[in-house]
CSV table of C-alpha atoms in Angstrom, one decimal:
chain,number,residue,atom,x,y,z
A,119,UNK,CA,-15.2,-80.3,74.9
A,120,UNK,CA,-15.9,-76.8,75.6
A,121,UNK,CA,-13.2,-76.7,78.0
A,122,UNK,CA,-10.8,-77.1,74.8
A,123,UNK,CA,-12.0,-73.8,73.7
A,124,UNK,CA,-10.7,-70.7,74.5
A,125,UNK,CA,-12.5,-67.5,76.3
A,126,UNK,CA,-13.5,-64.4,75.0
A,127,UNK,CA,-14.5,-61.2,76.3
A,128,UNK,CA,-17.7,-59.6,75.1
A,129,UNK,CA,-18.2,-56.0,74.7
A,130,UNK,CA,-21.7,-54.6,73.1
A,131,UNK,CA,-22.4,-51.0,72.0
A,132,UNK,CA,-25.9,-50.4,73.3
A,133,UNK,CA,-27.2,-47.7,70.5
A,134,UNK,CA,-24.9,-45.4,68.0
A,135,UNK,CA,-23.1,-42.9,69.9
A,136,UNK,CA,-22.3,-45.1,73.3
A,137,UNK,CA,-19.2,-46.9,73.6
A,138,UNK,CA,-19.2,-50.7,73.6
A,139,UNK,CA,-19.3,-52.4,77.3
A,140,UNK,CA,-17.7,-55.5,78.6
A,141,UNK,CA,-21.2,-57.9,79.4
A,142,UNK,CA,-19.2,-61.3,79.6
A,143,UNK,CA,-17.7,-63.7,78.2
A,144,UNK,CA,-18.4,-66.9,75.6
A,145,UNK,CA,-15.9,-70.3,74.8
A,146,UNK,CA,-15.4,-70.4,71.2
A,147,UNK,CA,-12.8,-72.1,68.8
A,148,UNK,CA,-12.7,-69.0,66.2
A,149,UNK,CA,-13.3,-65.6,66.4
A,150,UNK,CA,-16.3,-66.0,63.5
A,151,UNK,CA,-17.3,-68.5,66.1
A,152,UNK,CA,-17.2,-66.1,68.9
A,153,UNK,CA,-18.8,-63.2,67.6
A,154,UNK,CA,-21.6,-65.7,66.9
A,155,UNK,CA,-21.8,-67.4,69.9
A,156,UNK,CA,-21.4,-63.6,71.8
A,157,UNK,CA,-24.9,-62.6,69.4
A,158,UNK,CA,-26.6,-65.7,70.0
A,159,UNK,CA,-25.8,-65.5,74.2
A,160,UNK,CA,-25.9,-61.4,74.6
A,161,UNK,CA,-28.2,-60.0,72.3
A,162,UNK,CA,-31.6,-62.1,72.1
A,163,UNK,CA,-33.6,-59.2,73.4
A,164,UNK,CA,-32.1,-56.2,71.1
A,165,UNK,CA,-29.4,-55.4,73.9
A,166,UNK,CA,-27.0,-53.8,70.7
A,167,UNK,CA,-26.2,-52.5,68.0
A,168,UNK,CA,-22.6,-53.8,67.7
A,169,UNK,CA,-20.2,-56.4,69.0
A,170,UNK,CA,-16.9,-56.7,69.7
A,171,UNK,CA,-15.3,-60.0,71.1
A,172,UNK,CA,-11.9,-60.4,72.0
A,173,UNK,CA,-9.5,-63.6,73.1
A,174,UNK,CA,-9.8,-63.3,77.4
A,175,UNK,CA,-5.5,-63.7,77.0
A,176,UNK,CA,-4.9,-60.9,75.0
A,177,UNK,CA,-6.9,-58.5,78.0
A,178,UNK,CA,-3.6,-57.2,80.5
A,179,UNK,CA,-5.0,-57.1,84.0
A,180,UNK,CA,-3.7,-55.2,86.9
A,181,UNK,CA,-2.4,-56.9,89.7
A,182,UNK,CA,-5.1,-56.3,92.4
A,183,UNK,CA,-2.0,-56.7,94.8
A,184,UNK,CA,-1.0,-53.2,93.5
A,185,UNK,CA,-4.7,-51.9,94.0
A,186,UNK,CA,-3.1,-49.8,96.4
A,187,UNK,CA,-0.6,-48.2,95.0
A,188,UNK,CA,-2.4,-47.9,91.6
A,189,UNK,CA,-5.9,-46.7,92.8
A,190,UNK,CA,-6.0,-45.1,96.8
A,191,UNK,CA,-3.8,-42.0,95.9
A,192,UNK,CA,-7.1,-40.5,93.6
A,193,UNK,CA,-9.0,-41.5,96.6
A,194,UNK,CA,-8.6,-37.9,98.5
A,195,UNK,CA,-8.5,-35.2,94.9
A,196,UNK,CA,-12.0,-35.0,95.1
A,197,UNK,CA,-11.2,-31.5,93.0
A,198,UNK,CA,-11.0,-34.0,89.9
A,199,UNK,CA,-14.7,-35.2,89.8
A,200,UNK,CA,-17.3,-32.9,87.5
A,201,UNK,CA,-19.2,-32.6,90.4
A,202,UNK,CA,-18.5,-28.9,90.6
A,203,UNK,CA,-20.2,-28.1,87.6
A,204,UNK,CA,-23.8,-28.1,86.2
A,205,UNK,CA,-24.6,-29.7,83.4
A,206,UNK,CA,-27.0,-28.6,81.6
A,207,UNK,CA,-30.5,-30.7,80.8
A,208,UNK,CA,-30.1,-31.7,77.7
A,209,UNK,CA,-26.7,-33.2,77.7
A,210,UNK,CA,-27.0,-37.3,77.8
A,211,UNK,CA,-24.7,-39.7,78.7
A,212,UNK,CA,-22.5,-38.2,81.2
B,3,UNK,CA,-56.2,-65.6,37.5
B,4,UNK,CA,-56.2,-65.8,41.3
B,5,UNK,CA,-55.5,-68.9,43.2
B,6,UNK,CA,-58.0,-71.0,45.4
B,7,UNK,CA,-57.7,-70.1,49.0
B,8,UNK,CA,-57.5,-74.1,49.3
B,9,UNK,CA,-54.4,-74.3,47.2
B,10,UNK,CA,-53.0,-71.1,49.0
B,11,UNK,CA,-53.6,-72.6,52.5
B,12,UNK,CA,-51.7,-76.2,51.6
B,13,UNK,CA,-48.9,-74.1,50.7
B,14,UNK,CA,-49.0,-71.7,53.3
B,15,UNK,CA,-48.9,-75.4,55.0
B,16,UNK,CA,-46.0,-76.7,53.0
B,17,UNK,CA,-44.0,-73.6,54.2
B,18,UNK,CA,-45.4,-73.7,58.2
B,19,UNK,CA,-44.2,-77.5,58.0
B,20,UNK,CA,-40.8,-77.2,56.7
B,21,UNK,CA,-40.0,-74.8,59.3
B,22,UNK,CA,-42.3,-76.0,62.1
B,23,UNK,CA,-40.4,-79.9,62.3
B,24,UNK,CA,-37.0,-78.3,61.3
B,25,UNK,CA,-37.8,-76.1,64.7
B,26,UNK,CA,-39.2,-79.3,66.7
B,27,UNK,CA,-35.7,-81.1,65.4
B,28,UNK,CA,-33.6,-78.5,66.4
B,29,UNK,CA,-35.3,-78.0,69.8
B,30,UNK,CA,-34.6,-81.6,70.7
B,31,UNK,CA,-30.6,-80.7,71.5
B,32,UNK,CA,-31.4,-77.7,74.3
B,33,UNK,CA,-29.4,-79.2,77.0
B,34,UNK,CA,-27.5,-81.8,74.6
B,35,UNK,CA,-25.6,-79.7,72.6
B,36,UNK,CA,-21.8,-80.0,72.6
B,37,UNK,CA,-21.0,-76.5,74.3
B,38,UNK,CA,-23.5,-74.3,76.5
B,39,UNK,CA,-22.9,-71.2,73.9
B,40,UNK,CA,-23.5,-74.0,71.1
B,41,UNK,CA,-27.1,-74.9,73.3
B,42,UNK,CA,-28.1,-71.6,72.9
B,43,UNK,CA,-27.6,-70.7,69.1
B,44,UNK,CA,-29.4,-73.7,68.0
B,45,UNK,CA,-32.0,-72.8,70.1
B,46,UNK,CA,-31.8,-69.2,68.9
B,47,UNK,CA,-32.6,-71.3,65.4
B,48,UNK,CA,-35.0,-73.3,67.0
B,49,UNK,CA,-37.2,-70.1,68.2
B,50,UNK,CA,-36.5,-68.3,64.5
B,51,UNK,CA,-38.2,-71.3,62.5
B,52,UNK,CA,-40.9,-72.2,65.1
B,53,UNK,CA,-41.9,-68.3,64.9
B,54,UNK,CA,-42.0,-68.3,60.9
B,55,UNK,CA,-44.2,-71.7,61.3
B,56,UNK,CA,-46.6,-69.9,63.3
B,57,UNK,CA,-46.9,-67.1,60.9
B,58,UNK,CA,-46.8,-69.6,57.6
B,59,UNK,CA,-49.8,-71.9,59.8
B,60,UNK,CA,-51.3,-69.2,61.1
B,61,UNK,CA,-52.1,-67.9,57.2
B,62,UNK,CA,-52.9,-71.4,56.4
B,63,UNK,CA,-56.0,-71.7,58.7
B,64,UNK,CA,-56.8,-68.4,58.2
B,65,UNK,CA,-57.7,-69.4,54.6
B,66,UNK,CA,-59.1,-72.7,55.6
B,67,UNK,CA,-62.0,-70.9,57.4
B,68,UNK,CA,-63.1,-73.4,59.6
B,69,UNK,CA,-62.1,-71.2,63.0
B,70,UNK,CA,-58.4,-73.3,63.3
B,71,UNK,CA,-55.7,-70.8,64.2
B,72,UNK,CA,-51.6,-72.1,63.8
B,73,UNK,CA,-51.8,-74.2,67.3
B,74,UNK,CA,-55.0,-75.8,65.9
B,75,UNK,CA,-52.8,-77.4,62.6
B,76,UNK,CA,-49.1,-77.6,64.4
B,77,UNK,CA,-50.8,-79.9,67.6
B,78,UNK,CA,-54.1,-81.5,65.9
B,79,UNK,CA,-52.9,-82.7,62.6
B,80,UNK,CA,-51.8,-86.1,62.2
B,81,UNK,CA,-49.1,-87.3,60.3
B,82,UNK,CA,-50.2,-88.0,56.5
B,83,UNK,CA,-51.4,-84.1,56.6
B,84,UNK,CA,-48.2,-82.9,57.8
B,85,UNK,CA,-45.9,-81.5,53.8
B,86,UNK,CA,-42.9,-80.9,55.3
B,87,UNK,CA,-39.7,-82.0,52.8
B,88,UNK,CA,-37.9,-85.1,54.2
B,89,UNK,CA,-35.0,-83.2,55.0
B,90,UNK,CA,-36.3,-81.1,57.8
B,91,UNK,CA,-37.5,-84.5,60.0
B,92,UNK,CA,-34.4,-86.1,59.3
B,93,UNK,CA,-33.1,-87.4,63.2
B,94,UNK,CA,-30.6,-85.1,64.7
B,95,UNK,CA,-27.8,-87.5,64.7
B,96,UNK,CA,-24.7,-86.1,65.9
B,97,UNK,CA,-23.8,-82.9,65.6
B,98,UNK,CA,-22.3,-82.6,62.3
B,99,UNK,CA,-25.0,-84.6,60.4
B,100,UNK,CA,-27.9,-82.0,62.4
B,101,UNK,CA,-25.5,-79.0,61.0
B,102,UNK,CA,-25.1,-81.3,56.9
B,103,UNK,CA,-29.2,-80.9,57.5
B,104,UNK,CA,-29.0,-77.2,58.8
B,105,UNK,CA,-26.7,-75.8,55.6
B,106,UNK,CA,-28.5,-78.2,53.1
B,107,UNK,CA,-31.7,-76.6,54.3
B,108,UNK,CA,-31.0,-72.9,55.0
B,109,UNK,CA,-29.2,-72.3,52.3
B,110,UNK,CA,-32.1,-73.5,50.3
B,111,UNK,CA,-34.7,-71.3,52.5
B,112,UNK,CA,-32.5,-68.2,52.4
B,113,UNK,CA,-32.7,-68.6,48.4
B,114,UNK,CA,-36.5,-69.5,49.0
B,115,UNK,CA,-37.5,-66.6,51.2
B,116,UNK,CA,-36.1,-64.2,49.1
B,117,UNK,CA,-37.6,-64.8,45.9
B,118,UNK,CA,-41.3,-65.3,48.2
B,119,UNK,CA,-40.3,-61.8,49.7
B,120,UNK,CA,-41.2,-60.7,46.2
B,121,UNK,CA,-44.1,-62.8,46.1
B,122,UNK,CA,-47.9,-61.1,45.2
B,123,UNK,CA,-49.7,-62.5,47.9
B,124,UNK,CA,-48.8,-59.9,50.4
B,125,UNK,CA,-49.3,-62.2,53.4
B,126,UNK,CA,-46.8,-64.4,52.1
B,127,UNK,CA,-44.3,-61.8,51.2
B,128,UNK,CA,-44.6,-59.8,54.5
B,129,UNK,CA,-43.0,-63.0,56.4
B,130,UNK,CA,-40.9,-64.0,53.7
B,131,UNK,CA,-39.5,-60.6,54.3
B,132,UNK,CA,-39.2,-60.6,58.1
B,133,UNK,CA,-37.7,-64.5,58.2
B,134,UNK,CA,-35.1,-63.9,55.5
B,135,UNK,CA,-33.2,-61.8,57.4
B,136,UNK,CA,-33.2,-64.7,60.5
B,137,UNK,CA,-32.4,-67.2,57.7
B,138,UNK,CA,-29.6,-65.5,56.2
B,139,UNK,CA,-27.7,-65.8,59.8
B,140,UNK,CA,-28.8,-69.8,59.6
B,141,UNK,CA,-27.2,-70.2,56.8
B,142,UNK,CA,-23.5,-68.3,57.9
B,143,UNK,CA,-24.0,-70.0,60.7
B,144,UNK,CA,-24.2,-73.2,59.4
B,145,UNK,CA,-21.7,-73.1,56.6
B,146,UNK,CA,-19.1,-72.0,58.9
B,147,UNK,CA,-19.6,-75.1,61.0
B,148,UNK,CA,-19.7,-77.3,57.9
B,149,UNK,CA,-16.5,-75.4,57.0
B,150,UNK,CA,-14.7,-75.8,60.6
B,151,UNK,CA,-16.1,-79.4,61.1
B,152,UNK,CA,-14.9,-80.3,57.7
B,153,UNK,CA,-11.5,-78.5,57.3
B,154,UNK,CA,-11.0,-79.6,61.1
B,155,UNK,CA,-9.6,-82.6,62.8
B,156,UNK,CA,-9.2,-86.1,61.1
B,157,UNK,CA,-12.4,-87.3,63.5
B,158,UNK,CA,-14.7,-84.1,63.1
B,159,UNK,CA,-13.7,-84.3,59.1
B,160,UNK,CA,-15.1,-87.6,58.8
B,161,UNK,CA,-18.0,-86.7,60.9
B,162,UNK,CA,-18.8,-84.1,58.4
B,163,UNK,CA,-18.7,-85.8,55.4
B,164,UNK,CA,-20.6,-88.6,56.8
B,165,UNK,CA,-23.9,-86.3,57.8
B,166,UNK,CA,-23.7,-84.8,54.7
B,167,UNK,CA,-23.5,-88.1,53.0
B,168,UNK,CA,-26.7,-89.2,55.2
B,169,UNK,CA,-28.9,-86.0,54.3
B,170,UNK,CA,-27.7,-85.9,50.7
B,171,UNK,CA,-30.6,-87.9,49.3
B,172,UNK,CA,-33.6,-85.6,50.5
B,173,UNK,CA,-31.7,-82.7,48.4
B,174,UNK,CA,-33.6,-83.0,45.7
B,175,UNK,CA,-36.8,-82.8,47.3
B,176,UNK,CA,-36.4,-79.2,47.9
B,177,UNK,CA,-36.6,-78.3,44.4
B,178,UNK,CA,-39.5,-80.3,42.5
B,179,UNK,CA,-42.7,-78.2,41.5
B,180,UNK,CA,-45.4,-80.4,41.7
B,181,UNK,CA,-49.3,-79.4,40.1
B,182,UNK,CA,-50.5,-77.5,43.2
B,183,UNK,CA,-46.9,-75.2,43.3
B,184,UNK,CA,-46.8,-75.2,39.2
B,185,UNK,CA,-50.0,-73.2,39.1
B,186,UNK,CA,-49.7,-70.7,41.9
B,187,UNK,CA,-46.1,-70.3,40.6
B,188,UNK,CA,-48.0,-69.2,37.0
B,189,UNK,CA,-50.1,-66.6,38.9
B,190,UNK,CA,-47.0,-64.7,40.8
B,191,UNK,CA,-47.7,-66.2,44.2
B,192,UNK,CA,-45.3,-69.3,44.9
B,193,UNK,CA,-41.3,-69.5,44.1
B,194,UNK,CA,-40.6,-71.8,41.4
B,195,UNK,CA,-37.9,-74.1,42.9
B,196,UNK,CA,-36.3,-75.9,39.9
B,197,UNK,CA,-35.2,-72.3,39.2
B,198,UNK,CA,-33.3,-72.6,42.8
B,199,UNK,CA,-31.1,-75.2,42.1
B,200,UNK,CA,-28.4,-73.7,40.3
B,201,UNK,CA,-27.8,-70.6,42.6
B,202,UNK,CA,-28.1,-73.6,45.5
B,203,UNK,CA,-25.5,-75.9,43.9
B,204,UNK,CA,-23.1,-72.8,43.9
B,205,UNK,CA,-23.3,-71.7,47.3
B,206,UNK,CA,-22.9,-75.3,48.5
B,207,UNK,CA,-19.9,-76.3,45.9
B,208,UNK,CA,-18.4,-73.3,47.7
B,209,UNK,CA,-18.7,-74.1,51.0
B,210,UNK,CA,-17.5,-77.5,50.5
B,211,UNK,CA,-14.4,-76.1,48.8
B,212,UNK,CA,-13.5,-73.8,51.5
B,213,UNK,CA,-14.3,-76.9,54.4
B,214,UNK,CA,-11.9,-79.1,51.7
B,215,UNK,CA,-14.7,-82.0,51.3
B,216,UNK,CA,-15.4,-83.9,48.7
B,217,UNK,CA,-19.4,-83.3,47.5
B,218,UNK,CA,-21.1,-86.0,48.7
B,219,UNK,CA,-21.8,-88.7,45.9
B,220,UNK,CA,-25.1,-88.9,44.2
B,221,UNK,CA,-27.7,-90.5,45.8
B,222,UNK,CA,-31.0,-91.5,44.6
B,223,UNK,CA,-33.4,-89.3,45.7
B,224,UNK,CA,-35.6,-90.1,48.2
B,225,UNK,CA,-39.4,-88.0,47.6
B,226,UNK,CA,-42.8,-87.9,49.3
B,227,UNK,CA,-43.3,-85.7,51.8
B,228,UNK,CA,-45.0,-82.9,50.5
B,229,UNK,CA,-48.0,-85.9,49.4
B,230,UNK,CA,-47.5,-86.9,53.3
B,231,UNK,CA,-45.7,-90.0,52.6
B,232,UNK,CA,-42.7,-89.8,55.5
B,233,UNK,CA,-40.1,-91.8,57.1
B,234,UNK,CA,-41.2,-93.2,59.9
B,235,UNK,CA,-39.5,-90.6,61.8
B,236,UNK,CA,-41.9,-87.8,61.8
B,237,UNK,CA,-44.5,-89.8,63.8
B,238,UNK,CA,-42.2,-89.9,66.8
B,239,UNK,CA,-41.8,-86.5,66.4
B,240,UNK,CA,-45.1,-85.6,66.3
B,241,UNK,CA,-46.1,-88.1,69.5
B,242,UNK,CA,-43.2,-85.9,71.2
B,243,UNK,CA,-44.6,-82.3,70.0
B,244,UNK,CA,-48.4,-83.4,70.5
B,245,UNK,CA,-48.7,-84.7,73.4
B,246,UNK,CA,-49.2,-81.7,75.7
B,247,UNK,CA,-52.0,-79.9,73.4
B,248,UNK,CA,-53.5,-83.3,72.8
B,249,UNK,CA,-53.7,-84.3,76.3
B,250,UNK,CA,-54.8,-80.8,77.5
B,251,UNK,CA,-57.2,-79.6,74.9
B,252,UNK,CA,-57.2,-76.0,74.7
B,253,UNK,CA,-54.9,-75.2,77.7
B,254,UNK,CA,-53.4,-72.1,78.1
B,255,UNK,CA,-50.2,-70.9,80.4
């Protein structure tokens, strides 16, 4: 039966001021039925503070067969990373 | 006037009970249920009303004195001291009649736990307070099953309306006052359940609308659990629960 029922990501905001993360996925036939079954599998030991769920066919993938073309020409502009600056103690979260 | 600590305790009891059996029940489908996600939120349930029991018996042999704590009462009682409602030991069934018992139930105990949240006994209100907010989630999560089960296929449909047909007749159950509940109602303690009904009947009319079913028709209503008078049910239960604790005295992990 639960192969009748469609996938759906999972994303969870950890605490207020953090974006929400992908942590899986859950079968469900509903959304209300997702975002319950998404509680009830990802967050029985206080993991968030918000949910989102959303059908796994609506997501666009790359094509990993363009990984190259998409991804290897950042691989030598090293310039781009923050790593040249200092940041300061009592910024979080970066 | 306040209460006797032995008519606090058997309802302190009363309370443990409905939730403690409604727990076992629920516990029996982890690895049965019809969906691994579906496993884990009636366990999730399962956990919520086996944690409420241990507060609600935990009170109750507090009061009783006689050095028993929650384990003592859940594992070494038999079954005529058990005051659970009929409802709650009801056999699973398949999964729509153990989600007819699930609404039926916690849409009653959301009702119930808030008004005890307001109870004077501060004991009682402190987990009233805490297992409201677990019950309010039962009861969504159970009305929208009876509500996809029910406005769902022509076989889940008539699955529905025949588990709520089979729990129908331990409805009424949840909301007679008998002489030990009349006078700690009087005094401020207990929740007076007649005045449950109508706010019950609402909520449930309105779930049945929205899932298109029928109400189920009147039964005649089937009483005697809280006096310990069960189906024969709850002995297999128990024999299932027990036997660890009984055949281990005092073990621990």
């Amino acid at each position: 039966m639960s192969k009748e029922w469609p996938l759906w990501e999972v994303f969870i905001r950890a605490r207020n001021g953090l974006s929400h993360k992908h942590v899986g996925s859950v079968h469900a036939a509903d959304s209300r039925m997702a975002l319950e079954n998404a509680r009830d599998t990802y967050t029985r030991r206080l993991e968030g503070v918000s949910l989102w769920v959303v059908p796994s066919s609506q997501i666009v993938a790359s094509d990993p067969g363009e990984a190259a073309a998409l991804f290897e020409p950042a691989e030598d502009k090293i310039y781009r990373h923050p790593t040249f600056y200092t940041v300061p103690d009592h910024i979080k979260h970066i | 006037m306040t209460p006797s600590s032995g008519a606090l305790s058997d309802y302190a009891a009363r309370l443990g009970d409905d939730s403690l059996i409604l727990g076992q029940r629920l516990s029996e489908w982890c690895g049965h249920a019809p969906a691994l996600e579906v496993d884990l939120s009636v366990a999730n349930l399962a956990l919520d009303l086996i944690g409420q029991a241990q507060h609600f018996l935990g009170y109750a042999a507090e009061l009783r004195g006689q050095g028993e704590d929650a384990d003592g009462l859940a594992f070494h009682r038999d079954v005529l001291e058990f005051k659970n409602c009929l409802l709650v030991e009801q056999p699973n069934g398949d999964y729509a009649r153990t989600i007819a018992r699930q609404f039926l139930f916690s849409t009653y105990q959301e009702l119930y736990l808030d008004r005890l949240s307001r109870s004077v006994d501060p004991t009682l209100a402190g987990i009233a307070q805490k297992a409201v907010k677990e019950v309010a989630y039962h009861a969504t999560f159970a009305r929208e099953w009876v509500v996809r089960l029910g406005d769902g296929t022509d076989e889940s449909r008539r699955r529905m309306a025949e588990g709520l047909d089979w729990m129908w007749r331990f409805v009424d159950e949840l909301f007679v006052v008998d002489a030990l509940e009349e006078g700690l109602v009087a005094n401020g303690v207990a929740v007076d359940r007649a005045r449950l009904r109508q706010p019950w009947d609402a909520s449930v009319s309105a779930a049945f609308a929205q899932a298109t079913l029928d109400p189920p028709k009147p039964h005649r209503a089937v009483l005697g659990g809280r006096t310990g008078r069960h189906s024969e049910h709850l002995g297999h239960l128990l024999a299932e629960m027990q036997s660890v604790p009984r055949a281990h005295p005092g073990a621990s992990w």
